Tab-separated table of C-alpha atoms in Angstrom:
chain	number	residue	atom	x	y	z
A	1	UNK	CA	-2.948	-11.909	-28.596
A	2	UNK	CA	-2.611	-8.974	-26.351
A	3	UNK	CA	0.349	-7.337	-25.010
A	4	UNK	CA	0.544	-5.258	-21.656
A	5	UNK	CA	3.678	-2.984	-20.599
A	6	UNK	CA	3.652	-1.060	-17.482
A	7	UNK	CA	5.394	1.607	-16.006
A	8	UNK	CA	5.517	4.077	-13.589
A	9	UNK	CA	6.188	2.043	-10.152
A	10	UNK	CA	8.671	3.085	-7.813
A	11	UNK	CA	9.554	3.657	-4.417
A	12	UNK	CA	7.538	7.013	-2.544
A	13	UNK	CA	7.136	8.101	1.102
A	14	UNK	CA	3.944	7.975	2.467
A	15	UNK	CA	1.323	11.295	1.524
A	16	UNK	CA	3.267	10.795	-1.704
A	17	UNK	CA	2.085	10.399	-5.771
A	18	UNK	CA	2.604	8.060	-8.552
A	19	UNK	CA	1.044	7.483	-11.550
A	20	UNK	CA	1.353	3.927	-13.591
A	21	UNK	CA	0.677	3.612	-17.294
A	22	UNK	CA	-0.262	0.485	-19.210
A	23	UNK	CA	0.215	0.478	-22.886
A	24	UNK	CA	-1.861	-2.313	-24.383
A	25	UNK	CA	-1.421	-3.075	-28.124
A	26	UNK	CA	-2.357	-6.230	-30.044
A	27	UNK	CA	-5.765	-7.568	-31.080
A	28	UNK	CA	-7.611	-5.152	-28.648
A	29	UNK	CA	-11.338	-5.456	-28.809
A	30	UNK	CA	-13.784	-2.203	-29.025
A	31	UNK	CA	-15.770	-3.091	-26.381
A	32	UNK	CA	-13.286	-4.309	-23.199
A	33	UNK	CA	-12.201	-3.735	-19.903
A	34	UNK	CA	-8.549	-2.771	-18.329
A	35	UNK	CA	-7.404	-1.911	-14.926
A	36	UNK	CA	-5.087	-2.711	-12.335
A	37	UNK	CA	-4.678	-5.384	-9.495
A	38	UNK	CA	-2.320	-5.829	-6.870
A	39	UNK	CA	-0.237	-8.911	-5.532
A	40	UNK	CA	1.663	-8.338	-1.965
A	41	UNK	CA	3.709	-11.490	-1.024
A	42	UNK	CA	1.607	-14.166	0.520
A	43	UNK	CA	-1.498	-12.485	-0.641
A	44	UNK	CA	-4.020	-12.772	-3.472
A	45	UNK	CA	-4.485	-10.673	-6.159
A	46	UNK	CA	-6.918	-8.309	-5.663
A	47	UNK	CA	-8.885	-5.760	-7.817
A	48	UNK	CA	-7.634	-1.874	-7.596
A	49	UNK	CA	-9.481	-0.286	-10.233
A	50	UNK	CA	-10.944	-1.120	-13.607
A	51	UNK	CA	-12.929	0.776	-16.442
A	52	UNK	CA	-14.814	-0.265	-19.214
A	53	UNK	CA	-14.620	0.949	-22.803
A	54	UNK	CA	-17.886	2.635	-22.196
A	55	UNK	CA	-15.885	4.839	-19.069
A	56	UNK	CA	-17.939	3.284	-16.318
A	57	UNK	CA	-15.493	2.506	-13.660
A	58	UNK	CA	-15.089	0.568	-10.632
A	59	UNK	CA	-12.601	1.146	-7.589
A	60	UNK	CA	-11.583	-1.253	-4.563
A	61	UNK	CA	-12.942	0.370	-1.142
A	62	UNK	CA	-9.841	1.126	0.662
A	63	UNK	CA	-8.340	3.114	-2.743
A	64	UNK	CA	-11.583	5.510	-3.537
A	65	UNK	CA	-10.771	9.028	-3.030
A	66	UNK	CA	-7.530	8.569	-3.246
A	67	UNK	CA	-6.636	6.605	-7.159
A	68	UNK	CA	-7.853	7.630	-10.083
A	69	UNK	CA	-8.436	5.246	-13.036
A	70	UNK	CA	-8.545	6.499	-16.896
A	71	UNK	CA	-7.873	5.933	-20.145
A	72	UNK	CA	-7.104	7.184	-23.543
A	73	UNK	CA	-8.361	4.966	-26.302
A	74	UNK	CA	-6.279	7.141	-29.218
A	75	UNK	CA	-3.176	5.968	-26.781
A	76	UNK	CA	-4.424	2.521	-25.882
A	77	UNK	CA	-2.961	3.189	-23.082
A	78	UNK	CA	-4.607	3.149	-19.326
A	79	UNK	CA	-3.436	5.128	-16.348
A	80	UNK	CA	-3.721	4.620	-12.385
A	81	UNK	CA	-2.953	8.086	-10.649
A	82	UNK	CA	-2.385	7.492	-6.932
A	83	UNK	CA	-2.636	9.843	-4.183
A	84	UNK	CA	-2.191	9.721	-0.461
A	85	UNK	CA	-0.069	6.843	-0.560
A	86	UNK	CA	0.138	4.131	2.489
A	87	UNK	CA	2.134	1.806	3.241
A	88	UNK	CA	-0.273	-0.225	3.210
A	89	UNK	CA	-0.325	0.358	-0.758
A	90	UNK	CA	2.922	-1.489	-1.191
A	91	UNK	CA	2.609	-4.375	-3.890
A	92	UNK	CA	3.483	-5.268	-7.244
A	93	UNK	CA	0.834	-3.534	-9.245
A	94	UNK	CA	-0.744	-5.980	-12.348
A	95	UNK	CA	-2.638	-4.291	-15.783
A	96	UNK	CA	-5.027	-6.496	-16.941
A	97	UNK	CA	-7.116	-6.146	-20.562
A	98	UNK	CA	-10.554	-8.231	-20.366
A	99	UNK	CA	-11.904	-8.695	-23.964
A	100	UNK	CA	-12.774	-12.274	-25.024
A	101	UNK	CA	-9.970	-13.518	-22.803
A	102	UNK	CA	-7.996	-12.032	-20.137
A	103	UNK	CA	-4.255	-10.911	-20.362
A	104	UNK	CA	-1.925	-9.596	-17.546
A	105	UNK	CA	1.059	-7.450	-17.665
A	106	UNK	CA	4.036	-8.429	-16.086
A	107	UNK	CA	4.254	-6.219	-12.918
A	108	UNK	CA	5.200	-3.163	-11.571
A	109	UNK	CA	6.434	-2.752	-7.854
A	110	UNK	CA	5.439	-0.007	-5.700
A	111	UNK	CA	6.809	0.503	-2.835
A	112	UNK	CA	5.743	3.055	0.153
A	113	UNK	CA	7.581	3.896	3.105
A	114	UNK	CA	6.421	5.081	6.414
């Protein structure tokens, strides 16, 4: 098993920062993959950023340049730094760990106003 926690959501005016943490702690595999998606209501989920154990990262089109993925193994903890926020960025915010299975945290909501 595999346990997520998240933090770091919040309410910001647009042009504004926040970064989210995901501590991850159980039976974490060496070679894996965490990251964030998003959920607004009535939508899917959909990929924000990810990176592998190896660093390599991936980032959804409409967030490059503006969100940073990383991660610090020692920690097991992964971070999403966002800049420039829209309000178009407003969502609950989902960490996900990909080893043999996939596991989700339970949410964090951020919230942008205009």
């Amino acid at each position: 098993q595999v346990q997520l926690v998240e933090s770091g959501g919040g309410l910001v005016q647009a042009g504004g920062s926040l970064r989210l943490s995901c501590a991850v702690s159980g039976s974490i595999r060496s070679i894996n993959v965490v990251g964030w998606y998003r959920q607004a209501p009535g939508k899917q989920r959909d990929l924000v950023a990810v990176i592998s154990s190896a660093g390599t990262t991936t980032y959804a089109e409409s967030v490059k340049g503006r969100f940073t993925i990383s991660r610090d193994n020692a920690k097991s903890t992964v971070y999403l730094q966002m800049n420039s926020l829209k309000p178009e960025d407003t969502s609950v915010y989902y960490c996900t760990y990909r080893g043999v299975r996939s596991y989700w945290g339970q949410g964090t909501q951020v919230t942008v106003s205009s």
